[in-house]
Coordinates of C-alpha atoms and ligand atoms in Angstrom, one line a residue:
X74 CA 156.2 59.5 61.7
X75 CA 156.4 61.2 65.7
X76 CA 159.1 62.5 66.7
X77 CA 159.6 60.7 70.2
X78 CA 161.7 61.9 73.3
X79 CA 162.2 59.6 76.1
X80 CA 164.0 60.3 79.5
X81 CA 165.1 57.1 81.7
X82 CA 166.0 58.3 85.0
X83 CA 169.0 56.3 87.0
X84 CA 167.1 53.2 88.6
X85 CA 166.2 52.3 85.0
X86 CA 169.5 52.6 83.6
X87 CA 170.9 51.6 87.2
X88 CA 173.1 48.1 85.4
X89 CA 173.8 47.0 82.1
X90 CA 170.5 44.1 82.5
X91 CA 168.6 47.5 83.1
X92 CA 170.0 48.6 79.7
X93 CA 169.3 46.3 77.6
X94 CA 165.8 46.3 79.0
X95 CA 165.7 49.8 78.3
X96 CA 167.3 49.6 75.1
X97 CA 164.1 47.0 74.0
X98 CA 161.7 49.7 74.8
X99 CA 163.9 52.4 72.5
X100 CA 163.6 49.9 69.8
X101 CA 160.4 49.3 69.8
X102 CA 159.3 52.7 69.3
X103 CA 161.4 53.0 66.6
X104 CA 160.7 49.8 65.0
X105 CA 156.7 51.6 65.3
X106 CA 158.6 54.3 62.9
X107 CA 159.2 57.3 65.0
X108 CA 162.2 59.3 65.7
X109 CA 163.6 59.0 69.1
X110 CA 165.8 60.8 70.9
X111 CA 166.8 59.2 73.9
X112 CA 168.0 61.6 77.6
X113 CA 169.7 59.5 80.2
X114 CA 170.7 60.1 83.7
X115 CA 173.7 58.6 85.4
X116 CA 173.1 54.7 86.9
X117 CA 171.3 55.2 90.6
X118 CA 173.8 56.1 93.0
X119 CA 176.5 57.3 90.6
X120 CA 175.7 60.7 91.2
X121 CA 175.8 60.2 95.2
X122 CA 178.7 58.1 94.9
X123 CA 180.9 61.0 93.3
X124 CA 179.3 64.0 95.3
X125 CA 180.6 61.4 98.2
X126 CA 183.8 61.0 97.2
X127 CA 184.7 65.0 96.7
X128 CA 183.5 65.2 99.7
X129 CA 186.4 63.3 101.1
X130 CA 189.2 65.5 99.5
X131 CA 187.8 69.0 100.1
X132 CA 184.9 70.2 102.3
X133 CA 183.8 72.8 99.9
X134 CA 185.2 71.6 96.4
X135 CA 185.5 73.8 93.7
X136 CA 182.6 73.9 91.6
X137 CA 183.9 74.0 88.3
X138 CA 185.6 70.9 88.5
X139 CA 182.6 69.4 90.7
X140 CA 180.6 70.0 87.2
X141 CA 183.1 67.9 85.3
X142 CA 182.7 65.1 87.7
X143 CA 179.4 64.9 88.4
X144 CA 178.9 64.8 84.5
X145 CA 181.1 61.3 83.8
X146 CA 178.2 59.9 85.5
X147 CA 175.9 60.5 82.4
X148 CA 178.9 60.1 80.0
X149 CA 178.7 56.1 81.1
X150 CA 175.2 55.4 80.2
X151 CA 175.0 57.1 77.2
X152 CA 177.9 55.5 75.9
X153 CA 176.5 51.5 77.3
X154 CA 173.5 52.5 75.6
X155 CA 174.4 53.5 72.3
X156 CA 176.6 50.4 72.2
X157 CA 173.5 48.2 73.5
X158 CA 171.4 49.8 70.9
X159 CA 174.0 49.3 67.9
X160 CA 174.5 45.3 69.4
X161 CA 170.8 45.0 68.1
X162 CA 171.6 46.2 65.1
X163 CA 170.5 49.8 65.0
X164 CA 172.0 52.7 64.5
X165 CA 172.0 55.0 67.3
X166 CA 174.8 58.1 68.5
X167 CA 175.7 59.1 72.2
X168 CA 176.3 62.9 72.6
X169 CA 177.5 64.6 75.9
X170 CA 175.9 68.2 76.8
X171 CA 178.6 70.1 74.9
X172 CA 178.3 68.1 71.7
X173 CA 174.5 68.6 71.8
X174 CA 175.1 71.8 72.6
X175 CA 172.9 72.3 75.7
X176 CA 174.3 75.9 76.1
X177 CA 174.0 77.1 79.5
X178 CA 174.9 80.1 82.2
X179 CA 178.0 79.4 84.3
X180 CA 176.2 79.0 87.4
X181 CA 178.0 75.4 88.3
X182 CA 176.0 72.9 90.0
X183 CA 172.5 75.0 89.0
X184 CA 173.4 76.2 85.7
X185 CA 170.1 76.9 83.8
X186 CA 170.2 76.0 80.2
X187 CA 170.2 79.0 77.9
X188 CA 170.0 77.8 74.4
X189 CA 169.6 74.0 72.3
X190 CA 172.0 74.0 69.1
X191 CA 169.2 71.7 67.8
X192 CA 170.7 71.4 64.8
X193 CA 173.4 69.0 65.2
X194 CA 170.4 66.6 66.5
X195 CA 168.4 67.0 63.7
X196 CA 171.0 65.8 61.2
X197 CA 171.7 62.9 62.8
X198 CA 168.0 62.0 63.3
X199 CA 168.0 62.7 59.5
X200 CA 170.5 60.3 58.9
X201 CA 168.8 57.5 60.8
X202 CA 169.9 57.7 64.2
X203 CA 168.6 57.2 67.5
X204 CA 170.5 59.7 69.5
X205 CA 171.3 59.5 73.3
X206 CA 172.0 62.6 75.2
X207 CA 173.8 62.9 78.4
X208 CA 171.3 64.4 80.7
X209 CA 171.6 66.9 83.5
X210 CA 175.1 68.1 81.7
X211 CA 175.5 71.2 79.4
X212 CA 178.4 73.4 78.3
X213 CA 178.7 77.5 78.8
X214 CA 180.0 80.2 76.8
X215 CA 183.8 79.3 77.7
X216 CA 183.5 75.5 76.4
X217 CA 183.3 74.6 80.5
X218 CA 181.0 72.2 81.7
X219 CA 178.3 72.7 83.4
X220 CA 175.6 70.8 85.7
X221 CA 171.6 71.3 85.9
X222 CA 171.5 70.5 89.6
X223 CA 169.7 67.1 90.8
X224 CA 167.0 65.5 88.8
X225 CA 168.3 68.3 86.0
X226 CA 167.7 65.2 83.0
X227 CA 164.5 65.7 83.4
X228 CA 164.9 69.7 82.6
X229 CA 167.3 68.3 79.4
X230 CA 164.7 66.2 78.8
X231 CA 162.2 68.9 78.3
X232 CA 163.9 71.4 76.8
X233 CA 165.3 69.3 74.3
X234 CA 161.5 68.1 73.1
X235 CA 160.7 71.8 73.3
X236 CA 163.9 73.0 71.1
X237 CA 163.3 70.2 68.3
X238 CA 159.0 70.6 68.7
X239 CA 158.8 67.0 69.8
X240 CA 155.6 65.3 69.4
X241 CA 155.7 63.6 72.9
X242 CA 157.8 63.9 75.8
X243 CA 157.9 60.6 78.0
X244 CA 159.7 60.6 81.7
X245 CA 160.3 57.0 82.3
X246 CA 161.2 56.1 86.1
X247 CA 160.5 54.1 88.8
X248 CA 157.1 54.8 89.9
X249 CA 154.1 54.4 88.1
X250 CA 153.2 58.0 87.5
X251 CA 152.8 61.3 90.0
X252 CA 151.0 60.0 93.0
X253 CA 149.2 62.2 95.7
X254 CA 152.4 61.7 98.4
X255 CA 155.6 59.7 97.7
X256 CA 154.6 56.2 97.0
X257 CA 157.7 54.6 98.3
X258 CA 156.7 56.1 101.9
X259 CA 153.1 56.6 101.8
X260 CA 151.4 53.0 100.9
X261 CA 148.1 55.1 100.6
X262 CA 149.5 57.3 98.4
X263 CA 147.1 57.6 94.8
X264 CA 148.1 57.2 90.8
X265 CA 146.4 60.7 89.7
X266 CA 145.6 60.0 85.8
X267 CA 146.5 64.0 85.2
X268 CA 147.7 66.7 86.9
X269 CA 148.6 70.9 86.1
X270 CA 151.5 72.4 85.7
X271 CA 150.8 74.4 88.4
X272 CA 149.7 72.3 90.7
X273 CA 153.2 70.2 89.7
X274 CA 155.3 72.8 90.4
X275 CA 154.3 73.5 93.4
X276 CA 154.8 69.9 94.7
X277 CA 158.3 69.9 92.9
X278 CA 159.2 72.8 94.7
X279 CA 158.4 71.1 97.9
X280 CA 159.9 67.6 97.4
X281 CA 158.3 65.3 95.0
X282 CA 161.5 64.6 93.2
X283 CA 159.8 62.8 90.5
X284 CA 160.1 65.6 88.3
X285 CA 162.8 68.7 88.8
X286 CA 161.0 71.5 89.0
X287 CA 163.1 73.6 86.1
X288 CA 161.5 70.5 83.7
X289 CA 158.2 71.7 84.8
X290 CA 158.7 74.9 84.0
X291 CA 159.8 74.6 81.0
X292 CA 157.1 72.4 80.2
X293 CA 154.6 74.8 80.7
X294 CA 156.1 77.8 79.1
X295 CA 156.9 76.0 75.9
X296 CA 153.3 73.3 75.9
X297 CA 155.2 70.2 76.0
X298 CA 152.4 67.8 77.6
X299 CA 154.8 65.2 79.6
X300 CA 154.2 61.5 80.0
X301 CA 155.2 60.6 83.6
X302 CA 155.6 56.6 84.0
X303 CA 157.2 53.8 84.5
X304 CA 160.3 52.2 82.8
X305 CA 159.4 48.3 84.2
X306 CA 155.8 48.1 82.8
X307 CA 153.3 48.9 80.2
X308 CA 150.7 51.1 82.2
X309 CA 149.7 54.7 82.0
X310 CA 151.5 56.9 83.8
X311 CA 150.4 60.2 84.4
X312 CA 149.8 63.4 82.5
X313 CA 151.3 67.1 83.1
X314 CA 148.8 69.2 81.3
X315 CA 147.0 73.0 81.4
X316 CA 144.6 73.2 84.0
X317 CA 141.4 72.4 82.6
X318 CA 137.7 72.5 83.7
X319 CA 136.9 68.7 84.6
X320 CA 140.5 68.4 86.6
X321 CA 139.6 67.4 90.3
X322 CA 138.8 70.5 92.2
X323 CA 139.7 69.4 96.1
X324 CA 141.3 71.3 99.1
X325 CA 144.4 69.5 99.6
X326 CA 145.3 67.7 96.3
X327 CA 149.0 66.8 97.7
X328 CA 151.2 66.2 100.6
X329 CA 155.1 66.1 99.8
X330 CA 158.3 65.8 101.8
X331 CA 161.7 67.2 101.2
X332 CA 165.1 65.9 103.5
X333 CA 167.0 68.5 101.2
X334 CA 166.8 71.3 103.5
X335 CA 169.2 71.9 106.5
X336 CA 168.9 75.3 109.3
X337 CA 171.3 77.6 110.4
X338 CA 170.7 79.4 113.9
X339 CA 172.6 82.1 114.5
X340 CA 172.1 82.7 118.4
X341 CA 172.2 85.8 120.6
X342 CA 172.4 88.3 117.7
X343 CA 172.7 92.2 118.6
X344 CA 168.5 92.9 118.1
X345 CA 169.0 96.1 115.8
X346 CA 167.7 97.6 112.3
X347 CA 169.6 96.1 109.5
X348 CA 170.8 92.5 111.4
X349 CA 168.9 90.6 109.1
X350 CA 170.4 91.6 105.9
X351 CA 173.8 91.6 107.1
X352 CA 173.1 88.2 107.6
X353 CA 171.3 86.9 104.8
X354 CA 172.8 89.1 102.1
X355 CA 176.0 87.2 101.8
X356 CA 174.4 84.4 101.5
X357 CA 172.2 85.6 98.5
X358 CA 175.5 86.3 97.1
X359 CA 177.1 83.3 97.4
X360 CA 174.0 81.8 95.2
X361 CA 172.8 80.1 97.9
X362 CA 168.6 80.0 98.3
X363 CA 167.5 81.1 101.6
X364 CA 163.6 79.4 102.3
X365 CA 162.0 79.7 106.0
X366 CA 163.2 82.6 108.2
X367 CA 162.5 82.7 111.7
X368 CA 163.3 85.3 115.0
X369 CA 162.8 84.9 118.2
X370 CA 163.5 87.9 120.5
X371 CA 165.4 87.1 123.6
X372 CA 166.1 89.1 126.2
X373 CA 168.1 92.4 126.4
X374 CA 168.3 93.2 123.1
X375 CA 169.4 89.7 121.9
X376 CA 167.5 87.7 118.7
X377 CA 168.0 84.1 117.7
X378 CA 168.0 84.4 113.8
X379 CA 167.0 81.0 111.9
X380 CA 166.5 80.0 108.4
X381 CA 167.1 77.3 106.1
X382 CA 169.4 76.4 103.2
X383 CA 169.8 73.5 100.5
X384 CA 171.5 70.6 102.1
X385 CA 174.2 70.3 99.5
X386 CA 174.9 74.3 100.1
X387 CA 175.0 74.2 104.6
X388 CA 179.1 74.0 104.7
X389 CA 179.4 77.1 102.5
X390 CA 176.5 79.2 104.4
X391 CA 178.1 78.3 107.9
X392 CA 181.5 79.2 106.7
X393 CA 179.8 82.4 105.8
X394 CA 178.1 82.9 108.8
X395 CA 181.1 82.0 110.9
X396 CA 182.5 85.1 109.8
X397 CA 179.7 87.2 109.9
X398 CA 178.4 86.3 113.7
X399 CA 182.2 87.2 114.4
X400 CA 181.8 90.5 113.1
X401 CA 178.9 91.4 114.9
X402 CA 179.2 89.8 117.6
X403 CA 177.3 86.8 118.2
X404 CA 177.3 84.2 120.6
X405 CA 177.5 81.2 117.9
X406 CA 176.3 79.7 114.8
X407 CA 174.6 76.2 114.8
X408 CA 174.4 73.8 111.3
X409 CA 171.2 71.3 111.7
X410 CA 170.8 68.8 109.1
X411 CA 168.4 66.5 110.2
X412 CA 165.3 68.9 109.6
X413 CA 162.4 67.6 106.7
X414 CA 159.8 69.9 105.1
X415 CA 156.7 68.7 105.3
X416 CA 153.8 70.4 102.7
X417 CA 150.1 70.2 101.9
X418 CA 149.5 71.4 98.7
X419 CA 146.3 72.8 97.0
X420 CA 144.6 75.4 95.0
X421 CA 141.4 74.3 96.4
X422 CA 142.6 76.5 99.7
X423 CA 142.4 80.0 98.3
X424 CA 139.0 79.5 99.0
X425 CA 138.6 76.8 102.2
X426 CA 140.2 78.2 105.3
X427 CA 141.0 75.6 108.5
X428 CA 143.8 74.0 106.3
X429 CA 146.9 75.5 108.7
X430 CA 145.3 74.3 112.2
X431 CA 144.0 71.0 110.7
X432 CA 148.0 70.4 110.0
X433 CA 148.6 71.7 112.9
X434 CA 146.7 69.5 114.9
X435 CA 147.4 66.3 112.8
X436 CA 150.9 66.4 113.4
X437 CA 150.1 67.6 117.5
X438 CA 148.3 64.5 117.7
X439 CA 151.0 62.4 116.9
X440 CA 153.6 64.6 119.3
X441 CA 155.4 65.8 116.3
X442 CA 156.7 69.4 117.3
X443 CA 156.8 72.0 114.7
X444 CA 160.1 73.4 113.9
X445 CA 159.4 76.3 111.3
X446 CA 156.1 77.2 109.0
X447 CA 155.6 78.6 105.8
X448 CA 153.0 79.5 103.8
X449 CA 151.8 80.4 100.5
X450 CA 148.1 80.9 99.0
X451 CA 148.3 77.1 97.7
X452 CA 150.3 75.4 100.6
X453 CA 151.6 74.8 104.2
X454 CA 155.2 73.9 105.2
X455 CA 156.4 72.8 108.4
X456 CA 159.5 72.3 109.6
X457 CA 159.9 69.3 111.7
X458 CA 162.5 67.0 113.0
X459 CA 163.6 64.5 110.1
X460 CA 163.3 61.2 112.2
X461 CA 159.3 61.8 111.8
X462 CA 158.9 62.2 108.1
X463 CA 157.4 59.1 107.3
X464 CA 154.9 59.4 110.0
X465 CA 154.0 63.1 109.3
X466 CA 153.5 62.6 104.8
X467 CA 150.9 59.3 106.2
X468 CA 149.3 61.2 109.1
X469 CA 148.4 64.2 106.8
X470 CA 147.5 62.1 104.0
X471 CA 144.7 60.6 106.0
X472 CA 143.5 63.4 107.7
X473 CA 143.1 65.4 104.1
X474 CA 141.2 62.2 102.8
X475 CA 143.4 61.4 100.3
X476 CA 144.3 57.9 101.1
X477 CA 143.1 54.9 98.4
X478 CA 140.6 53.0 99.2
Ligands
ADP99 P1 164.6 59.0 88.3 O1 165.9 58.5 88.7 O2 163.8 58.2 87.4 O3 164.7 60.5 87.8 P2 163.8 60.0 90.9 O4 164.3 59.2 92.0 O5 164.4 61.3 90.6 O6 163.7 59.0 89.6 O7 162.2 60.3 91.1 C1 161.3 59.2 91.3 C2 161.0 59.1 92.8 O8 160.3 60.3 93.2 C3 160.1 58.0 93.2 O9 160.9 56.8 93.3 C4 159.5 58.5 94.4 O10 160.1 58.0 95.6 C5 159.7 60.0 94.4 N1 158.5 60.8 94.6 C6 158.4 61.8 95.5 N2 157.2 62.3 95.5 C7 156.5 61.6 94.5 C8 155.1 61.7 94.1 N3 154.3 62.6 94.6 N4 154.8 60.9 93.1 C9 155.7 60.0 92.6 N5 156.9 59.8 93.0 C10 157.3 60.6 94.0
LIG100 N1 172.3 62.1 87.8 C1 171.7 63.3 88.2 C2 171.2 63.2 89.7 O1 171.3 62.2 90.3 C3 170.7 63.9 87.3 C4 169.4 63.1 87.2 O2 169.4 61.9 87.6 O3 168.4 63.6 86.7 O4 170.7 64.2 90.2
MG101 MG1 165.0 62.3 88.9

């Protein structure tokens, strides 16, 4: 008997016919006589929906009781699908983050999960149960709840089959596996039968949303091989494994996209030692991630400061900056959120150089101006305007020869 943990993202819990299909596919693996515990994420567009609606009472709502929205949106699948489950006539428990207790920091909206009481789990799977977690939720040291930031059932997913030493971890959603660019905008785009943690990391880092990158790391620190595949068929998904000899050694192996970013452009700033920190440090504080930075010298002693911020955290960085440019006097601040980050991906280019001006050119040909770069020994970001996303993931994924046949 395997001890079995499936995760079904939101599009394939995303209405109670979606369930019940989902709710066959739990059943069968336990009618195959396995254990199975079950991590759902809130019904596709539930999470939106909410983040939406706070976002119509206060521009920068507090975040402890943003956590206890956002996580109702879990509480109402796990619930449909113990009941589903128990309709067929087995016997299965729903448990929210506290009552699995998924212990985690207090950072709200990015909490990172500290701890797995895994025994509460384990006695209900002794009694028979299938149990159904709430994903992307946990609880911290007060009893408050907490939230794992977006895609975080994935990460609950993982760290659950890590705390109870599951024998497979499966990540059902709706694509067929991990492709070489996001299917859903690059038709090209290849199934790749495995892939390294590494390698996955990087691209989760940079966009590819089909896996959070915390659940990623996790995996990799704690050996859990993960299943990526699909919730509406049968076939193979794709592997996240150790690197390994006979994995495909190629240049670019990736090209991902991320609309999650927004830039800030602070402009005629006072061009002296120290400028840059007074900018940036307060927003370090404030938890927020700063990515690209970029200065261009103006005249007379004046710099343009620009970097980038999570989406979801531009209203609290402006009204930081607001303050700031006051203080030292300059000329304006400027929020831009239709920016994308476009990345090719590789460990094949610590030892190929030409990758940066073969971008470079690819998206020149297509008079796509370049916003921002970034780069790293394994990949390339640039910064262009969102409205050519699409055309940038395809263009690239043709010129690094990645597209099917
Ligand atoms: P779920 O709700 O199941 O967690 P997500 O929407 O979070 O699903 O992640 C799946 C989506 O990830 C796919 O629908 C696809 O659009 C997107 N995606 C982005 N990059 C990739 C990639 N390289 N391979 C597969 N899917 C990707
Ligand atoms: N429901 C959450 C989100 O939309 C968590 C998840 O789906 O993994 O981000
Ligand atoms: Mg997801």
């Amino acid at each position: 008997m395997a001890l079995i943990v499936q995760k079904y993202g939101g599009t394939s819990v995303g209405d109670t016919e979606r369930i019940r299909n989902v709710a066959g596919r739990i059943a069968r693996t336990r009618d195959a006589g396995n254990d199975v515990i079950v991590i759902l994420s809130a019904m596709s567009g539930v999470t939106d929906e909410l983040i939406s609606m706070a976002g119509k009472i206060a521009n920068t709502p507090d975040k402890r009781e943003m956590d206890v929205l956002l996580a109702t949106g879990e509480q109402t699948t796990v619930s449909l699908m113990a009941m589903t489950l128990q309709a067929m006539g087995y016997k299965a428990r729903s448990m929210l983050g506290y009552q699995a207790e998924i212990l985690t920091d207090s950072r709200y909206s990015k909490a990172r999960i500290l701890d797995i009481g895994a025994e509460r789990i384990k006695s209900l799977i002794a009694e028979g149960h299938i149990v159904i977690v709430a994903g992307f939720q946990g609880v911290d040291a007060s009893g408050d709840i907490t939230t794992l930031g977006r895609g975080g059932s994935d990460t609950s997913a993982v760290a659950v089959a890590a705390a109870l030493k599951a024998d497979q971890c499966e990540i059902y959603t709706d694509v067929d596996g991990i492709y070489t660019a996001d299917p859903n905008i690059c038709g090209k785009a290849r199934k790749l039968s495995r892939i390294s943690y590494d390698e996955m990391l990087e691209m989760a880092s940079l966009g590819a949303k089909v896996l959070q990158i915390r659940s990623v790391e996790f995996a990799k620190k704690y050996d859990v091989p993960l299943h990526v595949r699909s919730s509406f068929n049968e076939e193979e998904g794709t592997m996240v494994v150790h690197e390994d000899a006979n994995m495909e050694k190629v240049v670019v192996s990736g090209v991902t996209h991320s609309k999650n970013e927004a830039r800030i452009t602070l402009r005629k700033v006072p061009d002296m030692p120290g400028i840059a920190s007074r900018i940036l440090e307060p927003v370090a504080k404030a938890g927020i991630s700063v990515d690209m930075i970029i200065q261009n010298t103006r005249l007379s002693n004046m710099t343009d400061l620009t970097f980038t911020v999570p989406k979801p955290d531009l209203a609290a960085a402006l009204e930081i900056e607001e303050k700031i440019a006051e203080e030292i006097g300059a000329a304006e601040v400027l929020g831009d959120e239709n920016i994308a980050k476009i990345s090719v991906i590789g460990v094949g280019m610590r030892s190929h150089s030409g990758v940066a001006s073969k971008m470079f050119a690819t998206l020149a040909s297509e008079n796509i101006n370049i916003l921002l770069i970034s780069t790293s020994e394994i990949r390339i970001s640039c910064v262009i305007e969102e409205k050519y996303t699409e055309l940038a993931v395809r263009a690239l994924h043709s010129a690094f020869e990645l597209d099917s046949a």
